Amino acid sequence: MDRDRLASLAAALGARKGGARQGLLAADESPGTIGKRFEAAGVACTPESRRAYREILLRSEALGAQISGVILHDETIRQTAADGESFVAAIARAGAIPGVKVDRGVTPLPGFPGESATEGLDGLAARLAEYRAMGARFAKWRAVIDVGMGAPSDHCLNANAQALARYAAHCHAADLVPIVEPEVLMDGDHDLAHCYAVSKRTLNRVFAELHEARVFLEGVVLKPNMVVPGLKNPRSAQPEETARATLRLLRTCVPVAVPTIAFLSGGQGEVEASANLDAINRLGPLPWAVTFSFGRALQESAQKTWAGKAENAAQAQRVFAHRARMNALAAAGRWEAAFETRA
Ligand code: 13P
């Protein structure tokens, strides 16, 4: 393990660039998940349509400009652009860092209805070595925390936090930066205070387990949810309210040794996610780089614009680059709603 290299990589994923701050593109949706989004856009989901769509994103001008790193799926890290260049090589050539999702998805926790644990520790060391040899420099593991009647249980939080910590330690042993993602879901009708309370329990468990597993925090990127009300709660929160609660959470739970915090978007709208990220950064200066690692909130409009047609690819690329610019400004607290109309 080269600690200096891990620390500088974890910092580079949230580096300032120009008057903005870089962040990550999460393009690691499983075929099943992206299939649902393609279906909504009327696009058949095949290895080739997934490849063609990912080429639009990975050959965007935003890579290396606003996008510091890309999280790939196992399928994509093995694919190439139409001209034969591997996606890993295309990302690196653009000045961005390739990474890969290494968990194997969630499985229900018996006896705990609605709760799950993320699997994928079996054989992980060998898979990490393979990905590193393929050019990946960081990895991602997502734990899913459901909010419901009696959920999350301590059992669920312990199981997920321990798996995240064991994964993170394996990443460091393989010279990869782990993105540690404990996602408290937005599904449900809970309010903002409830999201805060569950997120606090979650992050406290995660950092306790990282400590127990002797994980080098300077070489970690945390990927948390923002503190927001559930999607079915009748009362939505303004960006300032979300920002204050989220920052209180981070200050309470996240050691300043962690260089970079990169939020998931989790079902927020594209502009909503940018406005919230901006509001958080406007409360700075902050002791961590606070940026984005969005999936849906970076891709939604681009995917709809593409709609499976090659002739829409260039316009989809422009739409994607716009979202990347908006989020890079938000990660520096310099986004304004008026910029949205000047695409
Ligand atoms: P969303 O931003 O769409 O939540 O995706 C981020 C991610 O990587 C989930 O694992």
Short mmCIF file of C-alpha atoms and ligand atoms in Angstrom, two decimals:
data_model
loop_
_atom_site.label_atom_id
_atom_site.label_comp_id
_atom_site.label_asym_id
_atom_site.label_seq_id
_atom_site.Cartn_x
_atom_site.Cartn_y
_atom_site.Cartn_z
CA MET A 1 0.00 0.00 0.00
CA ASP A 2 1.42 3.39 -1.02
CA ARG A 3 -0.25 5.78 1.42
CA ASP A 4 0.95 8.96 -0.26
CA ARG A 5 -0.39 7.86 -3.61
CA LEU A 6 -3.73 6.81 -2.14
CA ALA A 7 -4.09 10.12 -0.29
CA SER A 8 -3.26 12.22 -3.34
CA LEU A 9 -5.69 10.21 -5.49
CA ALA A 10 -8.52 10.58 -2.95
CA ALA A 11 -7.86 14.34 -2.91
CA ALA A 12 -7.58 14.53 -6.71
CA LEU A 13 -11.12 13.14 -7.11
CA GLY A 14 -12.43 16.37 -5.52
CA ALA A 15 -9.78 18.80 -6.77
CA ARG A 16 -10.46 22.45 -7.54
CA LYS A 17 -10.14 23.34 -11.18
CA GLY A 18 -10.46 26.91 -12.42
CA GLY A 19 -13.14 28.57 -10.34
CA ALA A 20 -14.99 25.28 -9.87
CA ARG A 21 -14.45 21.85 -8.32
CA GLN A 22 -14.31 18.50 -10.09
CA GLY A 23 -16.52 15.58 -9.16
CA LEU A 24 -17.38 12.06 -10.26
CA LEU A 25 -19.68 10.52 -12.81
CA ALA A 26 -21.38 7.37 -11.52
CA ALA A 27 -21.96 5.36 -14.72
CA ASP A 28 -21.92 1.96 -13.00
CA GLU A 29 -25.61 1.07 -13.24
CA SER A 30 -26.19 -2.66 -13.58
CA PRO A 31 -27.82 -3.84 -16.83
CA GLY A 32 -31.07 -4.23 -14.84
CA THR A 33 -31.02 -0.68 -13.45
CA ILE A 34 -30.04 1.05 -16.69
CA GLY A 35 -32.57 -1.19 -18.46
CA LYS A 36 -35.38 0.47 -16.48
CA ARG A 37 -34.11 3.91 -17.49
CA PHE A 38 -33.69 2.87 -21.14
CA GLU A 39 -37.22 1.45 -21.10
CA ALA A 40 -38.56 4.82 -19.94
CA ALA A 41 -36.77 6.38 -22.94
CA GLY A 42 -38.00 3.61 -25.29
CA VAL A 43 -34.52 2.18 -25.88
CA ALA A 44 -33.79 -1.56 -26.07
CA CYS A 45 -31.24 -2.57 -23.44
CA THR A 46 -28.48 -4.69 -24.97
CA PRO A 47 -24.70 -4.84 -24.39
CA GLU A 48 -24.32 -2.78 -27.59
CA SER A 49 -26.89 -0.09 -26.66
CA ARG A 50 -25.28 0.23 -23.22
CA ARG A 51 -21.87 0.52 -24.89
CA ALA A 52 -23.06 3.14 -27.37
CA TYR A 53 -24.67 5.19 -24.61
CA ARG A 54 -21.62 5.02 -22.36
CA GLU A 55 -19.43 6.14 -25.27
CA ILE A 56 -21.39 9.39 -25.40
CA LEU A 57 -20.58 10.10 -21.76
CA LEU A 58 -17.00 8.85 -21.76
CA ARG A 59 -15.98 10.80 -24.87
CA SER A 60 -17.52 14.02 -23.49
CA GLU A 61 -15.50 17.20 -23.18
CA ALA A 62 -16.50 17.22 -19.48
CA LEU A 63 -14.06 14.39 -18.72
CA GLY A 64 -10.88 15.77 -17.25
CA ALA A 65 -12.54 19.21 -17.11
CA GLN A 66 -15.42 18.97 -14.62
CA ILE A 67 -15.32 15.18 -14.20
CA SER A 68 -12.35 13.90 -12.18
CA GLY A 69 -13.25 10.23 -12.26
CA VAL A 70 -15.78 7.75 -13.65
CA ILE A 71 -17.25 4.75 -11.84
CA LEU A 72 -17.68 1.96 -14.38
CA HIS A 73 -19.63 -1.29 -14.29
CA ASP A 74 -17.74 -4.57 -14.77
CA GLU A 75 -19.26 -4.82 -18.27
CA THR A 76 -18.13 -1.31 -19.30
CA ILE A 77 -14.56 -1.57 -18.02
CA ARG A 78 -14.15 -4.42 -20.54
CA GLN A 79 -15.73 -2.52 -23.47
CA THR A 80 -14.28 -0.23 -26.12
CA ALA A 81 -15.40 2.84 -28.05
CA ALA A 82 -16.53 2.29 -31.65
CA ASP A 83 -13.03 3.16 -32.89
CA GLY A 84 -11.49 0.39 -30.74
CA GLU A 85 -10.07 2.53 -27.92
CA SER A 86 -10.80 0.92 -24.56
CA PHE A 87 -13.03 3.01 -22.31
CA VAL A 88 -10.37 2.90 -19.59
CA ALA A 89 -7.83 4.36 -22.04
CA ALA A 90 -10.32 7.00 -23.24
CA ILE A 91 -10.96 8.15 -19.66
CA ALA A 92 -7.25 8.35 -18.82
CA ARG A 93 -6.44 10.14 -22.08
CA ALA A 94 -9.01 12.80 -21.20
CA GLY A 95 -7.23 13.38 -17.89
CA ALA A 96 -9.81 11.63 -15.69
CA ILE A 97 -9.42 8.61 -13.42
CA PRO A 98 -11.12 5.27 -14.13
CA GLY A 99 -12.81 3.39 -11.27
CA VAL A 100 -15.14 0.43 -10.92
CA LYS A 101 -18.06 -0.77 -8.83
CA VAL A 102 -16.96 -3.94 -7.06
CA ASP A 103 -19.88 -4.91 -4.84
CA ARG A 104 -22.22 -7.67 -6.01
CA GLY A 105 -25.48 -5.98 -5.10
CA VAL A 106 -27.89 -6.32 -2.21
CA THR A 107 -29.52 -9.37 -0.73
CA PRO A 108 -32.44 -9.35 1.76
CA LEU A 109 -31.58 -9.76 5.45
CA PRO A 110 -33.61 -12.74 6.69
CA GLY A 111 -35.82 -11.77 9.64
CA PHE A 112 -35.58 -8.06 8.83
CA PRO A 113 -38.29 -7.24 6.28
CA GLY A 114 -37.30 -4.53 3.81
CA GLU A 115 -33.67 -4.50 4.95
CA SER A 116 -30.67 -5.70 2.99
CA ALA A 117 -26.95 -6.25 3.12
CA THR A 118 -24.52 -5.73 0.27
CA GLU A 119 -22.54 -8.77 -0.84
CA GLY A 120 -19.28 -9.23 -2.71
CA LEU A 121 -16.48 -9.86 -0.20
CA ASP A 122 -15.87 -13.43 -1.43
CA GLY A 123 -13.02 -13.38 -3.93
CA LEU A 124 -12.78 -9.60 -3.66
CA ALA A 125 -8.97 -9.43 -3.37
CA ALA A 126 -8.54 -11.28 -6.68
CA ARG A 127 -11.13 -9.13 -8.45
CA LEU A 128 -9.49 -5.93 -7.17
CA ALA A 129 -6.10 -7.09 -8.48
CA GLU A 130 -7.66 -7.77 -11.89
CA TYR A 131 -9.35 -4.35 -12.04
CA ARG A 132 -6.14 -2.58 -11.02
CA ALA A 133 -4.26 -4.39 -13.79
CA MET A 134 -6.99 -3.22 -16.20
CA GLY A 135 -6.33 0.40 -15.21
CA ALA A 136 -8.82 1.11 -12.41
CA ARG A 137 -7.44 3.34 -9.67
CA PHE A 138 -10.44 3.44 -7.34
CA ALA A 139 -13.45 1.29 -6.47
CA LYS A 140 -16.98 1.68 -5.17
CA TRP A 141 -19.17 -0.34 -2.80
CA ARG A 142 -22.72 0.74 -2.04
CA ALA A 143 -24.61 -0.16 1.13
CA VAL A 144 -28.36 0.46 1.02
CA ILE A 145 -30.13 1.59 4.19
CA ASP A 146 -33.90 1.52 4.04
CA VAL A 147 -35.93 3.86 6.27
CA GLY A 148 -39.17 2.32 7.49
CA MET A 149 -41.09 0.90 10.45
CA GLY A 150 -38.30 -0.10 12.85
CA ALA A 151 -35.75 0.20 10.05
CA PRO A 152 -32.88 0.44 9.93
CA SER A 153 -32.16 -2.10 12.64
CA ASP A 154 -28.79 -2.10 14.41
CA HIS A 155 -28.21 -5.51 12.83
CA CYS A 156 -28.58 -4.05 9.33
CA LEU A 157 -26.31 -1.08 10.11
CA ASN A 158 -23.65 -3.32 11.66
CA ALA A 159 -23.65 -5.81 8.78
CA ASN A 160 -23.40 -3.09 6.13
CA ALA A 161 -20.83 -0.98 7.96
CA GLN A 162 -18.61 -3.99 8.59
CA ALA A 163 -18.76 -5.03 4.93
CA LEU A 164 -17.86 -1.46 3.86
CA ALA A 165 -14.88 -1.45 6.21
CA ARG A 166 -13.62 -4.87 5.04
CA TYR A 167 -14.03 -3.74 1.42
CA ALA A 168 -12.13 -0.50 2.10
CA ALA A 169 -9.23 -2.36 3.72
CA HIS A 170 -9.06 -4.75 0.73
CA CYS A 171 -8.98 -1.76 -1.65
CA HIS A 172 -6.01 -0.23 0.14
CA ALA A 173 -4.19 -3.55 0.08
CA ALA A 174 -4.73 -3.56 -3.70
CA ASP A 175 -3.59 0.09 -4.06
CA LEU A 176 -7.08 1.33 -4.93
CA VAL A 177 -8.95 4.23 -3.30
CA PRO A 178 -12.25 2.97 -1.87
CA ILE A 179 -15.39 5.02 -2.34
CA VAL A 180 -17.38 4.17 0.77
CA GLU A 181 -21.08 4.60 -0.04
CA PRO A 182 -23.65 4.13 2.71
CA GLU A 183 -26.90 5.31 1.07
CA VAL A 184 -29.86 6.13 3.28
CA LEU A 185 -32.68 5.82 0.76
CA MET A 186 -35.03 8.69 -0.09
CA ASP A 187 -37.96 6.26 -0.55
CA GLY A 188 -40.64 6.65 2.09
CA ASP A 189 -42.54 9.43 3.82
CA HIS A 190 -40.07 10.25 6.60
CA ASP A 191 -39.20 13.89 7.29
CA LEU A 192 -35.84 15.65 7.17
CA ALA A 193 -35.20 15.21 10.90
CA HIS A 194 -35.73 11.47 10.56
CA CYS A 195 -33.31 11.32 7.62
CA TYR A 196 -30.79 13.21 9.76
CA ALA A 197 -31.17 10.76 12.66
CA VAL A 198 -30.82 7.64 10.46
CA SER A 199 -27.91 9.12 8.51
CA LYS A 200 -26.13 9.95 11.78
CA ARG A 201 -26.54 6.40 13.11
CA THR A 202 -25.32 5.07 9.77
CA LEU A 203 -22.20 7.24 9.46
CA ASN A 204 -21.26 6.70 13.10
CA ARG A 205 -21.38 2.92 12.55
CA VAL A 206 -19.43 3.19 9.31
CA PHE A 207 -16.62 5.26 10.84
CA ALA A 208 -16.48 3.02 13.93
CA GLU A 209 -15.99 -0.01 11.64
CA LEU A 210 -13.44 1.80 9.44
CA HIS A 211 -11.52 2.55 12.63
CA GLU A 212 -11.74 -1.08 13.84
CA ALA A 213 -10.53 -2.30 10.42
CA ARG A 214 -7.56 0.16 10.64
CA VAL A 215 -8.53 1.86 7.41
CA PHE A 216 -6.32 4.80 6.39
CA LEU A 217 -8.91 7.58 6.23
CA GLU A 218 -6.74 9.97 4.17
CA GLY A 219 -7.07 7.47 1.32
CA VAL A 220 -10.88 7.20 1.40
CA VAL A 221 -13.67 9.02 -0.45
CA LEU A 222 -17.02 9.08 1.39
CA LYS A 223 -20.15 8.96 -0.78
CA PRO A 224 -23.11 9.79 1.44
CA ASN A 225 -26.68 10.90 0.88
CA MET A 226 -27.69 14.48 1.57
CA VAL A 227 -30.14 15.06 4.44
CA VAL A 228 -33.50 15.38 2.69
CA PRO A 229 -37.10 14.39 3.42
CA GLY A 230 -38.43 11.13 1.90
CA LEU A 231 -39.88 11.39 -1.61
CA LYS A 232 -43.38 10.66 -0.26
CA ASN A 233 -43.21 13.29 2.48
CA PRO A 234 -45.63 16.12 1.57
CA ARG A 235 -43.16 18.75 2.74
CA SER A 236 -40.07 19.29 0.61
CA ALA A 237 -37.01 21.13 1.92
CA GLN A 238 -35.42 24.29 0.58
CA PRO A 239 -31.70 24.05 -0.36
CA GLU A 240 -30.68 26.12 2.69
CA GLU A 241 -32.50 23.73 5.05
CA THR A 242 -30.99 20.66 3.38
CA ALA A 243 -27.57 22.31 3.45
CA ARG A 244 -27.68 23.17 7.16
CA ALA A 245 -28.83 19.67 8.16
CA THR A 246 -26.34 17.96 5.85
CA LEU A 247 -23.43 20.02 7.09
CA ARG A 248 -24.41 19.38 10.71
CA LEU A 249 -24.37 15.67 9.89
CA LEU A 250 -20.95 15.82 8.25
CA ARG A 251 -19.44 17.93 11.04
CA THR A 252 -20.80 15.48 13.63
CA CYS A 253 -19.75 12.24 11.95
CA VAL A 254 -16.96 12.65 9.37
CA PRO A 255 -13.33 13.03 10.50
CA VAL A 256 -11.47 15.80 8.71
CA ALA A 257 -8.82 13.22 7.76
CA VAL A 258 -11.21 12.18 4.94
CA PRO A 259 -10.15 14.40 2.03
CA THR A 260 -13.21 14.15 -0.22
CA ILE A 261 -16.94 13.79 0.29
CA ALA A 262 -18.82 13.13 -2.97
CA PHE A 263 -22.61 12.97 -2.68
CA LEU A 264 -24.94 10.57 -4.47
CA SER A 265 -28.07 12.14 -5.93
CA GLY A 266 -30.41 9.37 -4.83
CA GLY A 267 -33.55 10.43 -6.70
CA GLN A 268 -33.25 14.21 -6.48
CA GLY A 269 -33.97 16.10 -9.69
CA GLU A 270 -31.02 17.37 -11.69
CA VAL A 271 -31.38 21.05 -10.80
CA GLU A 272 -32.43 20.23 -7.22
CA ALA A 273 -29.22 18.24 -6.67
CA SER A 274 -27.09 21.11 -8.04
CA ALA A 275 -28.93 23.69 -5.90
CA ASN A 276 -28.46 21.56 -2.76
CA LEU A 277 -24.77 20.92 -3.44
CA ASP A 278 -24.28 24.64 -4.04
CA ALA A 279 -26.08 25.58 -0.81
CA ILE A 280 -23.86 23.19 1.18
CA ASN A 281 -20.69 24.71 -0.27
CA ARG A 282 -21.92 28.25 0.35
CA LEU A 283 -21.82 27.42 4.07
CA GLY A 284 -18.03 26.93 3.77
CA PRO A 285 -15.13 27.05 4.11
CA LEU A 286 -15.38 23.31 4.76
CA PRO A 287 -12.60 21.01 6.01
CA TRP A 288 -13.22 18.45 3.23
CA ALA A 289 -13.64 18.83 -0.55
CA VAL A 290 -17.43 18.49 -0.90
CA THR A 291 -18.45 17.49 -4.38
CA PHE A 292 -20.70 15.22 -6.47
CA SER A 293 -20.67 11.59 -7.52
CA PHE A 294 -24.00 11.66 -9.28
CA GLY A 295 -25.60 9.02 -11.47
CA ARG A 296 -29.16 10.08 -12.30
CA ALA A 297 -28.63 13.81 -11.60
CA LEU A 298 -25.86 13.92 -14.23
CA GLN A 299 -27.42 11.65 -16.83
CA GLU A 300 -31.20 11.99 -16.84
CA SER A 301 -31.55 14.73 -19.49
CA ALA A 302 -28.69 13.39 -21.58
CA GLN A 303 -30.30 9.95 -21.66
CA LYS A 304 -33.66 11.39 -22.74
CA THR A 305 -31.97 13.54 -25.40
CA TRP A 306 -30.12 10.53 -26.81
CA ALA A 307 -33.21 8.27 -26.85
CA GLY A 308 -31.20 5.50 -28.49
CA LYS A 309 -30.58 7.44 -31.75
CA ALA A 310 -27.05 7.98 -33.05
CA GLU A 311 -28.06 11.31 -34.60
CA ASN A 312 -28.85 12.67 -31.12
CA ALA A 313 -25.47 11.75 -29.66
CA ALA A 314 -23.80 15.15 -30.10
CA GLN A 315 -26.72 16.99 -28.52
CA ALA A 316 -26.82 14.48 -25.65
CA GLN A 317 -23.14 15.15 -25.11
CA ARG A 318 -23.82 18.91 -24.88
CA VAL A 319 -26.61 18.31 -22.37
CA PHE A 320 -24.34 16.11 -20.27
CA ALA A 321 -21.49 18.65 -20.37
CA HIS A 322 -23.89 21.36 -19.19
CA ARG A 323 -24.90 19.30 -16.14
CA ALA A 324 -21.26 18.59 -15.38
CA ARG A 325 -20.49 22.34 -15.52
CA MET A 326 -23.44 23.16 -13.26
CA ASN A 327 -22.36 20.61 -10.67
CA ALA A 328 -18.70 21.68 -10.78
CA LEU A 329 -19.83 25.25 -10.03
CA ALA A 330 -22.11 23.96 -7.25
CA ALA A 331 -19.19 22.06 -5.74
CA ALA A 332 -17.46 25.43 -5.39
CA GLY A 333 -20.56 27.26 -4.13
CA ARG A 334 -20.72 29.27 -7.36
CA TRP A 335 -23.82 27.86 -9.08
CA GLU A 336 -26.77 30.16 -9.84
CA ALA A 337 -30.25 29.19 -11.04
CA ALA A 338 -29.87 31.68 -13.90
CA PHE A 339 -27.02 29.59 -15.37
CA GLU A 340 -29.48 26.77 -16.06
CA THR A 341 -31.21 28.65 -18.85
CA ARG A 342 -27.99 29.51 -20.64
CA ALA A 343 -27.23 25.99 -21.77
P1 13P B 1 -27.45 8.38 -8.06
O1 13P B 1 -26.72 9.71 -8.08
O2 13P B 1 -28.36 8.18 -9.21
O3 13P B 1 -28.05 8.10 -6.71
O4 13P B 1 -26.34 7.26 -8.27
C1 13P B 1 -25.15 7.34 -7.57
C2 13P B 1 -24.62 5.98 -7.32
O5 13P B 1 -23.50 5.68 -7.66
C3 13P B 1 -25.48 5.00 -6.62
O6 13P B 1 -24.72 3.89 -6.25
#
